[in-house]
Amino acid sequence: HRLPHNQVERRYREGLNAQIDSLRKIVPKLQKTGTSDTGDLDDLDPNRRSKPSKSTVLASAAEYLEQLEVQNKQLTDGNALLWSRVKALQTLVKCEDCSLMHYMLDMKLDLKK
């Protein structure tokens, strides 16, 4: 049996609103402010704290995702740099005639005495 159109639409709106609320809870910018860009309404009652509009939530979420992408790229680049340094150090330590290797071995021998 089919549901009437208004019930289908209500379920759709409720699902959409639930997802926007979950975004509202996740995006740090929206957690801090807790206010919306309603302009005059907030001017009438400064104690009134309304939730941000759906468009504000979506715009803030998109901005947050862009920030996360930039941060992820920076961390990935930093990680790659650290791995290249680790590999260079491993190569240096494995060197048979390397003075650093001899220095480290001498230190270990001195510590054992």
PDB file of C-alpha atoms in Angstrom:
ATOM      1  CA  HIS A   1       0.000   0.000   0.000  1.00  0.00           C
ATOM      2  CA  ARG A   2       1.190   3.534  -0.716  1.00  0.00           C
ATOM      3  CA  LEU A   3       1.579   6.327   1.772  1.00  0.00           C
ATOM      4  CA  PRO A   4      -0.135   9.617   1.035  1.00  0.00           C
ATOM      5  CA  HIS A   5       2.129  12.223  -0.546  1.00  0.00           C
ATOM      6  CA  ASN A   6       2.162  14.497   2.509  1.00  0.00           C
ATOM      7  CA  GLN A   7       3.424  11.625   4.735  1.00  0.00           C
ATOM      8  CA  VAL A   8       6.159  10.826   2.228  1.00  0.00           C
ATOM      9  CA  GLU A   9       7.174  14.480   2.142  1.00  0.00           C
ATOM     10  CA  ARG A  10       7.128  14.714   5.951  1.00  0.00           C
ATOM     11  CA  ARG A  11       9.434  11.694   6.246  1.00  0.00           C
ATOM     12  CA  TYR A  12      11.728  13.222   3.642  1.00  0.00           C
ATOM     13  CA  ARG A  13      11.856  16.561   5.513  1.00  0.00           C
ATOM     14  CA  GLU A  14      12.395  14.837   8.863  1.00  0.00           C
ATOM     15  CA  GLY A  15      15.271  12.792   7.455  1.00  0.00           C
ATOM     16  CA  LEU A  16      16.825  15.840   5.851  1.00  0.00           C
ATOM     17  CA  ASN A  17      16.440  17.890   9.019  1.00  0.00           C
ATOM     18  CA  ALA A  18      17.985  15.103  11.090  1.00  0.00           C
ATOM     19  CA  GLN A  19      21.034  15.039   8.818  1.00  0.00           C
ATOM     20  CA  ILE A  20      21.383  18.830   8.963  1.00  0.00           C
ATOM     21  CA  ASP A  21      21.158  18.661  12.761  1.00  0.00           C
ATOM     22  CA  SER A  22      23.947  16.065  12.803  1.00  0.00           C
ATOM     23  CA  LEU A  23      26.075  18.397  10.661  1.00  0.00           C
ATOM     24  CA  ARG A  24      25.241  21.256  13.019  1.00  0.00           C
ATOM     25  CA  LYS A  25      26.615  19.199  15.922  1.00  0.00           C
ATOM     26  CA  ILE A  26      29.812  18.211  14.095  1.00  0.00           C
ATOM     27  CA  VAL A  27      31.003  21.508  12.574  1.00  0.00           C
ATOM     28  CA  PRO A  28      33.117  23.328  15.204  1.00  0.00           C
ATOM     29  CA  LYS A  29      32.170  26.820  14.012  1.00  0.00           C
ATOM     30  CA  LEU A  30      28.497  26.057  14.597  1.00  0.00           C
ATOM     31  CA  GLN A  31      29.143  24.522  18.011  1.00  0.00           C
ATOM     32  CA  LYS A  32      30.865  27.655  19.265  1.00  0.00           C
ATOM     33  CA  THR A  33      28.411  30.280  18.111  1.00  0.00           C
ATOM     34  CA  GLY A  34      25.051  28.559  18.374  1.00  0.00           C
ATOM     35  CA  THR A  35      23.489  31.576  16.683  1.00  0.00           C
ATOM     36  CA  SER A  36      22.217  32.128  13.201  1.00  0.00           C
ATOM     37  CA  ASP A  37      22.563  34.853  10.633  1.00  0.00           C
ATOM     38  CA  THR A  38      18.976  36.040  11.114  1.00  0.00           C
ATOM     39  CA  GLY A  39      19.957  39.690  11.508  1.00  0.00           C
ATOM     40  CA  ASP A  40      17.027  41.733  12.832  1.00  0.00           C
ATOM     41  CA  LEU A  41      15.511  38.914  14.878  1.00  0.00           C
ATOM     42  CA  ASP A  42      18.638  38.616  16.997  1.00  0.00           C
ATOM     43  CA  ASP A  43      18.723  42.393  17.405  1.00  0.00           C
ATOM     44  CA  LEU A  44      15.235  42.376  18.955  1.00  0.00           C
ATOM     45  CA  ASP A  45      16.116  39.926  21.717  1.00  0.00           C
ATOM     46  CA  PRO A  46      19.859  39.601  22.474  1.00  0.00           C
ATOM     47  CA  ASN A  47      19.200  36.657  24.832  1.00  0.00           C
ATOM     48  CA  ARG A  48      17.548  34.665  22.057  1.00  0.00           C
ATOM     49  CA  ARG A  49      19.846  31.957  20.716  1.00  0.00           C
ATOM     50  CA  SER A  50      18.430  30.375  17.620  1.00  0.00           C
ATOM     51  CA  LYS A  51      19.993  27.587  15.668  1.00  0.00           C
ATOM     52  CA  PRO A  52      21.674  28.476  12.379  1.00  0.00           C
ATOM     53  CA  SER A  53      19.720  28.232   9.159  1.00  0.00           C
ATOM     54  CA  LYS A  54      20.069  25.192   6.935  1.00  0.00           C
ATOM     55  CA  SER A  55      22.013  27.181   4.352  1.00  0.00           C
ATOM     56  CA  THR A  56      24.398  28.400   7.064  1.00  0.00           C
ATOM     57  CA  VAL A  57      24.903  24.823   8.244  1.00  0.00           C
ATOM     58  CA  LEU A  58      25.647  23.612   4.725  1.00  0.00           C
ATOM     59  CA  ALA A  59      27.981  26.530   3.961  1.00  0.00           C
ATOM     60  CA  SER A  60      29.835  26.057   7.256  1.00  0.00           C
ATOM     61  CA  ALA A  61      30.125  22.315   6.657  1.00  0.00           C
ATOM     62  CA  ALA A  62      31.563  22.915   3.176  1.00  0.00           C
ATOM     63  CA  GLU A  63      34.057  25.420   4.604  1.00  0.00           C
ATOM     64  CA  TYR A  64      35.029  22.962   7.339  1.00  0.00           C
ATOM     65  CA  LEU A  65      35.582  20.187   4.792  1.00  0.00           C
ATOM     66  CA  GLU A  66      37.857  22.485   2.780  1.00  0.00           C
ATOM     67  CA  GLN A  67      39.844  23.259   5.936  1.00  0.00           C
ATOM     68  CA  LEU A  68      40.144  19.552   6.701  1.00  0.00           C
ATOM     69  CA  GLU A  69      41.362  18.854   3.176  1.00  0.00           C
ATOM     70  CA  VAL A  70      44.073  21.514   3.517  1.00  0.00           C
ATOM     71  CA  GLN A  71      45.059  20.169   6.937  1.00  0.00           C
ATOM     72  CA  ASN A  72      45.120  16.607   5.613  1.00  0.00           C
ATOM     73  CA  LYS A  73      47.389  17.666   2.719  1.00  0.00           C
ATOM     74  CA  GLN A  74      49.759  19.414   5.137  1.00  0.00           C
ATOM     75  CA  LEU A  75      49.880  16.372   7.413  1.00  0.00           C
ATOM     76  CA  THR A  76      50.419  14.029   4.469  1.00  0.00           C
ATOM     77  CA  ASP A  77      53.270  16.201   3.181  1.00  0.00           C
ATOM     78  CA  GLY A  78      54.801  16.407   6.662  1.00  0.00           C
ATOM     79  CA  ASN A  79      54.505  12.652   7.058  1.00  0.00           C
ATOM     80  CA  ALA A  80      56.213  12.079   3.708  1.00  0.00           C
ATOM     81  CA  LEU A  81      59.028  14.410   4.739  1.00  0.00           C
ATOM     82  CA  LEU A  82      59.509  12.571   8.031  1.00  0.00           C
ATOM     83  CA  TRP A  83      59.563   9.200   6.267  1.00  0.00           C
ATOM     84  CA  SER A  84      62.215  10.453   3.848  1.00  0.00           C
ATOM     85  CA  ARG A  85      64.296  11.612   6.831  1.00  0.00           C
ATOM     86  CA  VAL A  86      63.860   8.223   8.526  1.00  0.00           C
ATOM     87  CA  LYS A  87      65.001   6.447   5.365  1.00  0.00           C
ATOM     88  CA  ALA A  88      67.987   8.771   5.059  1.00  0.00           C
ATOM     89  CA  LEU A  89      68.940   8.092   8.674  1.00  0.00           C
ATOM     90  CA  GLN A  90      68.526   4.349   8.174  1.00  0.00           C
ATOM     91  CA  THR A  91      70.837   4.529   5.171  1.00  0.00           C
ATOM     92  CA  LEU A  92      73.310   6.580   7.172  1.00  0.00           C
ATOM     93  CA  VAL A  93      73.290   4.161  10.109  1.00  0.00           C
ATOM     94  CA  LYS A  94      73.758   1.129   7.853  1.00  0.00           C
ATOM     95  CA  CYS A  95      76.870   2.675   6.345  1.00  0.00           C
ATOM     96  CA  GLU A  96      79.922   0.514   7.209  1.00  0.00           C
ATOM     97  CA  ASP A  97      82.504   3.291   7.117  1.00  0.00           C
ATOM     98  CA  CYS A  98      80.226   5.946   8.537  1.00  0.00           C
ATOM     99  CA  SER A  99      81.709   8.021  11.339  1.00  0.00           C
ATOM    100  CA  LEU A 100      78.296   8.457  12.958  1.00  0.00           C
ATOM    101  CA  MET A 101      77.911   4.688  13.179  1.00  0.00           C
ATOM    102  CA  HIS A 102      81.309   4.346  14.822  1.00  0.00           C
ATOM    103  CA  TYR A 103      80.495   7.172  17.216  1.00  0.00           C
ATOM    104  CA  MET A 104      77.252   5.487  18.245  1.00  0.00           C
ATOM    105  CA  LEU A 105      78.973   2.128  18.690  1.00  0.00           C
ATOM    106  CA  ASP A 106      81.657   3.752  20.827  1.00  0.00           C
ATOM    107  CA  MET A 107      78.975   5.358  22.984  1.00  0.00           C
ATOM    108  CA  LYS A 108      77.270   1.997  23.514  1.00  0.00           C
ATOM    109  CA  LEU A 109      80.566   0.441  24.501  1.00  0.00           C
ATOM    110  CA  ASP A 110      81.268   3.285  26.925  1.00  0.00           C
ATOM    111  CA  LEU A 111      77.827   2.875  28.489  1.00  0.00           C
ATOM    112  CA  LYS A 112      78.379  -0.828  29.099  1.00  0.00           C
ATOM    113  CA  LYS A 113      81.605  -0.221  31.023  1.00  0.00           C
TER     114      LYS A 113
END
